[in-house]
CSV table of C-alpha atoms in Angstrom, one decimal:
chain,number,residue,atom,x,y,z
A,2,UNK,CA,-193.9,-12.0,-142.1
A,3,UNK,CA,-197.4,-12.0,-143.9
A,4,UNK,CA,-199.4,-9.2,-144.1
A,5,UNK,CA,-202.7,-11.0,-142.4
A,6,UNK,CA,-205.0,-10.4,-139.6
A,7,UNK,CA,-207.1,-12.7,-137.7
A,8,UNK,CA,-209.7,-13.3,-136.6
A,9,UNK,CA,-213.1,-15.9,-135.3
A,10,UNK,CA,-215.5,-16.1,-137.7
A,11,UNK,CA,-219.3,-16.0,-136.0
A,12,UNK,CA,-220.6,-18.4,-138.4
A,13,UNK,CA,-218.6,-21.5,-137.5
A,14,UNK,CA,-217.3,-22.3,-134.1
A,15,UNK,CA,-213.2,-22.9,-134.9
A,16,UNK,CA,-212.7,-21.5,-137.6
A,17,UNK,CA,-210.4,-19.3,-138.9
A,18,UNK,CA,-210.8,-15.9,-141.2
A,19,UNK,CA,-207.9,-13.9,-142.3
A,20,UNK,CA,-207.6,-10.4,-144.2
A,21,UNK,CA,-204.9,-11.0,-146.3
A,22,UNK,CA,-202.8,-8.0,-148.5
A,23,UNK,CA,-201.4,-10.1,-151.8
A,24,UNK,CA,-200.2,-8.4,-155.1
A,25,UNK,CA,-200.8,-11.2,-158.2
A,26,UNK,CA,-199.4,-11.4,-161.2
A,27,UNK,CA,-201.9,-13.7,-163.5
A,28,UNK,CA,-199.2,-14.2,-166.7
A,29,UNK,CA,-199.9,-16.2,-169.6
A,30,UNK,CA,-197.0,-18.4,-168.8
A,31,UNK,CA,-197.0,-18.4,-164.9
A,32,UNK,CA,-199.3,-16.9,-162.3
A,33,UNK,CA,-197.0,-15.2,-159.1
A,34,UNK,CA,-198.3,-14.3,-155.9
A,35,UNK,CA,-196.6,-12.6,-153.4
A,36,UNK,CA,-198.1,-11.9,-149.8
A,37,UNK,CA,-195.1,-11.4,-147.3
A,38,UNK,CA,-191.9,-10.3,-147.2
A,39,UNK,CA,-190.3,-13.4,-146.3
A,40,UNK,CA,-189.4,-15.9,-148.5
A,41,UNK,CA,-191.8,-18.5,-148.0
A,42,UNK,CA,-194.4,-15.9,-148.8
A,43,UNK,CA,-193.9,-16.4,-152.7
A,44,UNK,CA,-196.0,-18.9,-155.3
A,45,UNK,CA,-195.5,-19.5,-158.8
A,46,UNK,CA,-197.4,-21.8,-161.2
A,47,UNK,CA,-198.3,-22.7,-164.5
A,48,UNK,CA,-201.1,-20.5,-165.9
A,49,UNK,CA,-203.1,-23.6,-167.0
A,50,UNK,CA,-206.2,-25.1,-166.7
A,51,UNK,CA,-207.8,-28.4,-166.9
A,52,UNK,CA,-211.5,-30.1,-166.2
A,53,UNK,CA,-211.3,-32.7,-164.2
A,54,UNK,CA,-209.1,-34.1,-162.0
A,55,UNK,CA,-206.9,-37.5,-161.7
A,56,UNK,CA,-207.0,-38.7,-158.3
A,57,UNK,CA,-203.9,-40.8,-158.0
A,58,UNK,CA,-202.0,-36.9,-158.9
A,59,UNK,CA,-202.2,-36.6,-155.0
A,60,UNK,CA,-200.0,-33.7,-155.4
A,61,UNK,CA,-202.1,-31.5,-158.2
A,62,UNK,CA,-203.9,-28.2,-157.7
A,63,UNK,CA,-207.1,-28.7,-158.0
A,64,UNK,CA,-210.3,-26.2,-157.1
A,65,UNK,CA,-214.1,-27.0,-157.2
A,66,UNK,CA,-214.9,-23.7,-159.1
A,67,UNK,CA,-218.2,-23.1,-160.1
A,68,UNK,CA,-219.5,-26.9,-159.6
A,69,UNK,CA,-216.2,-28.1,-161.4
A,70,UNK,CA,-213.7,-29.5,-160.8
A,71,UNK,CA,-210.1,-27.7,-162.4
A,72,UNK,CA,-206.5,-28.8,-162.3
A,73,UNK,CA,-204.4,-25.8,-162.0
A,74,UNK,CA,-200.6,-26.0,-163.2
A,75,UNK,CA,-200.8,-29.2,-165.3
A,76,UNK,CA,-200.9,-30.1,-169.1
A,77,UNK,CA,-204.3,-27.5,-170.1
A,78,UNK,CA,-205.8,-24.9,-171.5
A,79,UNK,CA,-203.5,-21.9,-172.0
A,80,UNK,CA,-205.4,-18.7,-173.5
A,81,UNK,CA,-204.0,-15.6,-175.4
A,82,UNK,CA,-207.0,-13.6,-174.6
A,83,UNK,CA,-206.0,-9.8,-174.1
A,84,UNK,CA,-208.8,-9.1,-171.9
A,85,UNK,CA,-208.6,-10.8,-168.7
A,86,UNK,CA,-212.3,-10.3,-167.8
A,87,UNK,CA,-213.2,-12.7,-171.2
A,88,UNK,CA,-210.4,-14.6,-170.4
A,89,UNK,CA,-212.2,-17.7,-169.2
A,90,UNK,CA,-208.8,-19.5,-166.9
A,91,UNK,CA,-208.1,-15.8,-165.9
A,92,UNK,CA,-210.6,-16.3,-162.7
A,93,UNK,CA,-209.6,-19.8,-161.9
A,94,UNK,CA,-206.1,-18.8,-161.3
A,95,UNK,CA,-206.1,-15.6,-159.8
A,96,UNK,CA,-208.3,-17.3,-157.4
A,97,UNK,CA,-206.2,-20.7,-157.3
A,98,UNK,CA,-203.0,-18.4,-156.6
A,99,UNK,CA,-205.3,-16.3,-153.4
A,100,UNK,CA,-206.2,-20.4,-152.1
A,101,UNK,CA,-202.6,-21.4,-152.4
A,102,UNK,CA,-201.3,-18.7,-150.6
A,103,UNK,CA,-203.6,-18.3,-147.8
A,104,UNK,CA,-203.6,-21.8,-147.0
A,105,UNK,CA,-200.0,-22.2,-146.7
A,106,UNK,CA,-199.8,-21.2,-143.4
A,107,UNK,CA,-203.3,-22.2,-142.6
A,108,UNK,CA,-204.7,-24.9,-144.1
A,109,UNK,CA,-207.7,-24.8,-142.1
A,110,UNK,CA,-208.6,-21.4,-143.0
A,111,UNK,CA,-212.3,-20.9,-144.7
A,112,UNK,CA,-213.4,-17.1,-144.9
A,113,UNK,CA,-210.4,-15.5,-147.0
A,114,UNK,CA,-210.4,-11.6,-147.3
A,115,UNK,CA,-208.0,-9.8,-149.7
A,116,UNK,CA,-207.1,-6.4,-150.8
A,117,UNK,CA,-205.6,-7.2,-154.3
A,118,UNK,CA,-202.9,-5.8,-156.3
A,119,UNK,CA,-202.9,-6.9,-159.6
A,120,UNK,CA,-201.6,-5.9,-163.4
A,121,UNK,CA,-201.7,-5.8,-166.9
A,122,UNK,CA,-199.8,-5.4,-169.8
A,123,UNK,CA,-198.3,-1.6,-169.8
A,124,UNK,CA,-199.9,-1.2,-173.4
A,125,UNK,CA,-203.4,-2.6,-172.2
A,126,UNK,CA,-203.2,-1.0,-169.1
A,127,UNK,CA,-204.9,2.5,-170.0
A,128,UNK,CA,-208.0,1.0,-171.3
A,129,UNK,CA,-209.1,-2.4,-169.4
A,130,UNK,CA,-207.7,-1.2,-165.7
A,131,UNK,CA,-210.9,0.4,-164.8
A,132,UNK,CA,-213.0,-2.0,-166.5
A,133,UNK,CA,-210.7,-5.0,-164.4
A,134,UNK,CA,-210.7,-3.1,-161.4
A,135,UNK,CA,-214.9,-2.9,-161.0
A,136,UNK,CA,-215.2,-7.2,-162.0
A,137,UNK,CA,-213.0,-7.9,-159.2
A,138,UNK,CA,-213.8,-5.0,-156.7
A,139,UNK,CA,-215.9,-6.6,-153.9
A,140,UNK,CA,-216.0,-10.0,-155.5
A,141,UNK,CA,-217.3,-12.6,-153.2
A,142,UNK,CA,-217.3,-16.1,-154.2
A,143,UNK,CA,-216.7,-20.2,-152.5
A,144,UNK,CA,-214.4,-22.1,-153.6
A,145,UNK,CA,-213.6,-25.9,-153.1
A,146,UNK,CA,-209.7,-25.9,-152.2
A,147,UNK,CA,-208.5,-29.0,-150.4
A,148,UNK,CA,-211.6,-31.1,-149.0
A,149,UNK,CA,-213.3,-27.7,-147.4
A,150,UNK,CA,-214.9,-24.8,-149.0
A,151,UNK,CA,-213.4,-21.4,-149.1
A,152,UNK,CA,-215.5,-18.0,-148.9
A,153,UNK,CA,-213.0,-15.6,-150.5
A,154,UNK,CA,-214.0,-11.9,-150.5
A,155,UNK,CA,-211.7,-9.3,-152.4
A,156,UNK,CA,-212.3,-6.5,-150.3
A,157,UNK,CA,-210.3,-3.7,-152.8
A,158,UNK,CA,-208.5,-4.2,-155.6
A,159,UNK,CA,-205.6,-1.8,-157.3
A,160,UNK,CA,-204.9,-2.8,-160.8
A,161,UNK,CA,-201.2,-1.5,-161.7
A,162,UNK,CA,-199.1,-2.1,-164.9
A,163,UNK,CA,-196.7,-4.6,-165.2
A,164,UNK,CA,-193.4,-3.2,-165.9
A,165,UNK,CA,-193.6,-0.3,-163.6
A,166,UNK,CA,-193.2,-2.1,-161.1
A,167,UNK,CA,-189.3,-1.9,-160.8
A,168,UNK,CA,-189.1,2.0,-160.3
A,169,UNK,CA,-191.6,1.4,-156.5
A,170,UNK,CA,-188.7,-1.1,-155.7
A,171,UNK,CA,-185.5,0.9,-156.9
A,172,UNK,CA,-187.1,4.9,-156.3
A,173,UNK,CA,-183.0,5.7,-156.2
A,174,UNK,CA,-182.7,3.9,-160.0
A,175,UNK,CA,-185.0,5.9,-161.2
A,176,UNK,CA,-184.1,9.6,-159.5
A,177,UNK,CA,-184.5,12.6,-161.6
A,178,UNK,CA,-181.6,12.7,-164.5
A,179,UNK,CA,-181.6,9.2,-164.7
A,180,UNK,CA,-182.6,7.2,-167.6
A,181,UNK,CA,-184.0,3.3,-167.7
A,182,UNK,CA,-185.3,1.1,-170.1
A,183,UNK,CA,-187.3,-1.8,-168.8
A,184,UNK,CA,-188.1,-5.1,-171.2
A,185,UNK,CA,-190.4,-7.4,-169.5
A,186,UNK,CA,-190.2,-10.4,-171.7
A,187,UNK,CA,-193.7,-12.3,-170.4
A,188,UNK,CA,-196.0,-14.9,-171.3
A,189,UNK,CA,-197.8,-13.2,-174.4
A,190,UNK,CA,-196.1,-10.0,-174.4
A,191,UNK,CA,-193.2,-7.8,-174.7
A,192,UNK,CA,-193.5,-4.6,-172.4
A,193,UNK,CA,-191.3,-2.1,-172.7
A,194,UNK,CA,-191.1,1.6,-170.5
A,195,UNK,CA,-188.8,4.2,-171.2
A,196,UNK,CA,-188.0,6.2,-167.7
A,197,UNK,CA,-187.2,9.7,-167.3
A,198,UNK,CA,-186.3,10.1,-163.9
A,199,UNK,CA,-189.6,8.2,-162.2
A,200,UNK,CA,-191.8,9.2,-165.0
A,201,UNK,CA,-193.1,6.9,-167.9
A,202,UNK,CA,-192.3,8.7,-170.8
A,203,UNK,CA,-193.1,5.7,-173.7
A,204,UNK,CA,-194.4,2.4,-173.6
A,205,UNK,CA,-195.2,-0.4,-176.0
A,206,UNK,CA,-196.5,-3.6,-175.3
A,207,UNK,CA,-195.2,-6.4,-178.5
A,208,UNK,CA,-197.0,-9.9,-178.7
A,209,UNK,CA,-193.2,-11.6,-178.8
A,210,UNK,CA,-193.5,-13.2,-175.6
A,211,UNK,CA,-193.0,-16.6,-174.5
A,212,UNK,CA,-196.0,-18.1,-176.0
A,213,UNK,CA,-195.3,-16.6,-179.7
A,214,UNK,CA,-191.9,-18.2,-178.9
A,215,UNK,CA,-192.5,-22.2,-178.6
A,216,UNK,CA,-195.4,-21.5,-181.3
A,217,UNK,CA,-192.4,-20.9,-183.4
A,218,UNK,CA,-190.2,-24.0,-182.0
A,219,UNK,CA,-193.6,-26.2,-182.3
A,220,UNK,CA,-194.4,-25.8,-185.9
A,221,UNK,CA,-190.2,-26.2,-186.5
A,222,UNK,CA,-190.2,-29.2,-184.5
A,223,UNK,CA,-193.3,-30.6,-186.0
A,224,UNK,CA,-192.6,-30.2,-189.3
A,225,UNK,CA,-189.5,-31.7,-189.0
A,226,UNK,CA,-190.2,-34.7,-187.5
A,227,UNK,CA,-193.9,-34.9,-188.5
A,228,UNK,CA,-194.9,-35.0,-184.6
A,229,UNK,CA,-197.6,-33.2,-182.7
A,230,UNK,CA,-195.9,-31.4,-179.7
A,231,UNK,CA,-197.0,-29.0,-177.7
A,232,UNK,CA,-195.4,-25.8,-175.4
A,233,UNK,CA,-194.7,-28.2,-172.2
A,234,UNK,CA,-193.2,-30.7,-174.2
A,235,UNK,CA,-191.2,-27.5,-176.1
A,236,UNK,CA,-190.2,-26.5,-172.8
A,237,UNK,CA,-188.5,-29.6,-172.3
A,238,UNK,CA,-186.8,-30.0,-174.9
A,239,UNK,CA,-185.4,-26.8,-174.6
A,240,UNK,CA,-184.2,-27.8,-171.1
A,241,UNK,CA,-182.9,-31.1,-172.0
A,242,UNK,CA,-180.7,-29.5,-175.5
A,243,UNK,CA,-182.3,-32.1,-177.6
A,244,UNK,CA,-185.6,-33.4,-179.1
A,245,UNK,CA,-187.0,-37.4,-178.0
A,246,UNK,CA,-188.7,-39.0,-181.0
A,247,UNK,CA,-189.5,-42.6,-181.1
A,248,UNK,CA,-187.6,-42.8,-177.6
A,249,UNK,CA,-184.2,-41.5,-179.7
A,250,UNK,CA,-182.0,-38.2,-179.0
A,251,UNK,CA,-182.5,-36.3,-181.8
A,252,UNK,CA,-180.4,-33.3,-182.7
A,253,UNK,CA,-182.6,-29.8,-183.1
A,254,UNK,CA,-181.3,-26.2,-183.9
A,255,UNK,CA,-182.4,-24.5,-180.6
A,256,UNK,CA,-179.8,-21.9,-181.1
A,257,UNK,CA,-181.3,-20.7,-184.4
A,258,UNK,CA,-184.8,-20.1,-183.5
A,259,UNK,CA,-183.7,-18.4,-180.1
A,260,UNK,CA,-181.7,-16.1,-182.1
A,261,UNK,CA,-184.3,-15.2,-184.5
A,262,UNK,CA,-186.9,-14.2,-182.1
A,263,UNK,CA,-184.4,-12.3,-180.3
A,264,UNK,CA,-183.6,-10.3,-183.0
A,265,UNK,CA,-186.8,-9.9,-183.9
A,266,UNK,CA,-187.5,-8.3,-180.1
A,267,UNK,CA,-184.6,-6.5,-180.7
A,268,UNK,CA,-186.0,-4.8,-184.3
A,269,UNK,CA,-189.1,-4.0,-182.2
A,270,UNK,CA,-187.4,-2.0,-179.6
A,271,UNK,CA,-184.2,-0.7,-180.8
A,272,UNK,CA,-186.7,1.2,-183.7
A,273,UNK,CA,-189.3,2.6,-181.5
A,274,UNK,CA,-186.9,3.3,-178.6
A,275,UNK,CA,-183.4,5.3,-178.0
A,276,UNK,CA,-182.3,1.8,-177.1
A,277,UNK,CA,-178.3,2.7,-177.4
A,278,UNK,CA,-178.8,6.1,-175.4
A,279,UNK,CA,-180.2,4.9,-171.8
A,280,UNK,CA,-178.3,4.8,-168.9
A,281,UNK,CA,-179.7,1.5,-168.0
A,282,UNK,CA,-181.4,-1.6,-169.5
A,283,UNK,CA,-183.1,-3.8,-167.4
A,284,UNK,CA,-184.4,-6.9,-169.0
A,285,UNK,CA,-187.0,-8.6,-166.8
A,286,UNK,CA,-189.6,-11.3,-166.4
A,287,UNK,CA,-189.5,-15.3,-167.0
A,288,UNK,CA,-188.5,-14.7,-170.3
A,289,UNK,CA,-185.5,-13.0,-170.0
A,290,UNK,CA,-184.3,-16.0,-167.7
A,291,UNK,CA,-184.9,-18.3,-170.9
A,292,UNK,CA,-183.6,-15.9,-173.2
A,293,UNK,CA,-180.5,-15.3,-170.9
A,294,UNK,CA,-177.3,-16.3,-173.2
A,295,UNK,CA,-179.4,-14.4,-176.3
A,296,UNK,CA,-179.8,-11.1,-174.3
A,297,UNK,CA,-177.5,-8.0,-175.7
A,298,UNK,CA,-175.2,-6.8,-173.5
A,299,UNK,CA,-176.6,-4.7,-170.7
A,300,UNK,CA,-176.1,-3.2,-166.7
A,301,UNK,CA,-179.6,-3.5,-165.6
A,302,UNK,CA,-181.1,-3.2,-162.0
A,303,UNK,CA,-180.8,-6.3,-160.3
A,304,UNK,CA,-184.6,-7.8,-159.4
A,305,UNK,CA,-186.1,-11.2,-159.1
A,306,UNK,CA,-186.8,-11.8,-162.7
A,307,UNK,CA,-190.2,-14.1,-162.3
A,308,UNK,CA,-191.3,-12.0,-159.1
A,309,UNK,CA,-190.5,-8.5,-159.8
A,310,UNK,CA,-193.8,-7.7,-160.8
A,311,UNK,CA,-195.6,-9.3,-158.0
A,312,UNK,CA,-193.5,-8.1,-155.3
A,313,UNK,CA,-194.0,-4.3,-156.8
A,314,UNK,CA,-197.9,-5.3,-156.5
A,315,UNK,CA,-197.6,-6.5,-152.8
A,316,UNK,CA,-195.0,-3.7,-152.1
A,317,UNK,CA,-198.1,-1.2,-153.5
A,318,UNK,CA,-200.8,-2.9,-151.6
A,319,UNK,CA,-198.7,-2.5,-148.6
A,320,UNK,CA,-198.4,1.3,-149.1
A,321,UNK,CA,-202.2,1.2,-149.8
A,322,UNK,CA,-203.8,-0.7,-147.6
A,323,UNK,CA,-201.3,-1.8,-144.9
């Protein structure tokens, strides 16, 4: 069941406020939400966002944010922007994934409260968390989510690094004398913690992530067919084994360019970290779920690849606030 309390509001007879707890995972490639324990309590989207809005897309996220209107999940802007405060689609979606959440068991709902659990990159974490942490602490702001307007408030806010996440799910994983490697392969980055026991010994965070990945298939395919493609259309490629040029199946080496950026992941890791020495390697993250049939042999903890960081953040904010 959700973590919410309820409650009248004074200001409009009928409607509905909730305090919600929700740990978010705003990624480069997809934003995650979790805010329950059950299954339906789980969202995942495309971290994109567009101005505008077509109105015969019935089904498309779309949010009145700041007087505009954005469509959240389609063909848009993606950013590579390391610092989510200067991110401009950073707000838009963390506030999209807080909308689509909350309203999914009460679509009527207008005053939204949230104590937040959110991340960053393991590598970033030391020096933007505070600085994160104090733009979103207390942050009040009304939004247009499905023909009503939304007063969201984030009450608190704990920002946490992604990655960690796995040893607040597995505590007996990571017991003292045990050894883990975690590889969160993301949207923009790589992050990888070395585990002694339940204490982060080493981290590194490597801009190999998905992103830098179809930037590499793109110009390929581009230059080969002397087309202009972008990630999505990468994506599908990728999904369907083959490339459609002038409405024609045409043969692409897939195989070649996974295998290259593994191995440069790989170089990354295996010379900053006692890769072959660990009792366990966990890969983790959307990426490792695209990267699956390139991924070197390992016995890693068993998690929800796409959710594991979100569900460590709910699983915090729990302990926290619940």
């Amino acid at each position: 069941m959700s973590q919410t309390k309820t409650k009248r509001t004074a200001k409009a007879k009928g409607s509905l406020a909730k305090e919600y707890i929700m740990g978010i995972d705003v990624g480069y490639s997809h934003t995650k939400g979790v805010f329950g324990s059950g299954k339906e309590d789980k969202d995942t989207f495309r971290s994109t966002v567009r101005d505008g809005a077509i109105d015969i897309n019935v089904s498309s996220t779309v949010i009145e944010y700041l007087g505009d209107k954005l469509t959240i999940g389609e063909r848009g802007m993606m950013t590579v922007n390391e610092d989510k405060i200067e991110d401009p689609v950073f707000e838009p979606l963390l506030l999209t994934s807080i909308l689509r959440m909350a309203c999914k068991n009460d679509p009527d709902v207008e005053d939204i409260t949230v104590n937040l659990v959110t991340g960053l990159p393991i590598a970033w974490y030391p020096a933007q968390k505070d600085k994160l942490r104090e733009f979103l602490l207390n942050k009040k702001i009304t939004v247009g989510y499905k023909g009503k307007e939304r007063n969201i408030h984030i009450k608190d806010c704990i920002v946490f690094p992604q990655s960690a996440g796995l040893a607040l799910t597995n505590p007996k994983e990571f017991e003292a004398g045990k050894t883990n490697l975690v590889i969160d392969i993301g949207g923009l980055t790589v992050d990888v913690s070395q585990y002694e026991g339940g204490r982060i010994v080493k981290f590194e965070s490597y801009q190999l992530g998905m992103l830098k990945f179809y930037a590499r298939v793109r110009g390929a395919i581009n230059a080969q067919f002397n087309v202009e493609v972008d990630d999505q259309d990468v994506e599908r490629f990728i999904e369907e084994g083959f490339v459609t040029i002038a409405q024609k199946q045409q043969e692409f080496n897939f195989k070649k360019h996974f295998q290259s950026h593994m191995d440069a992941i790989m170089l990354k890791i295996t010379t900053d970290f006692p890769y072959r020495i660990m009792h366990k390697v966990t890969y983790m993250g959307g990426g490792s779920l695209r990267f699956k049939d390139y991924l070197p042999e390992n016995n890693g903890i068993k998690c929800n690849e796409v959710l594991s960081n979100a569900e460590a953040f709910y699983n915090v904010g729990v302990q926290k606030f619940g």
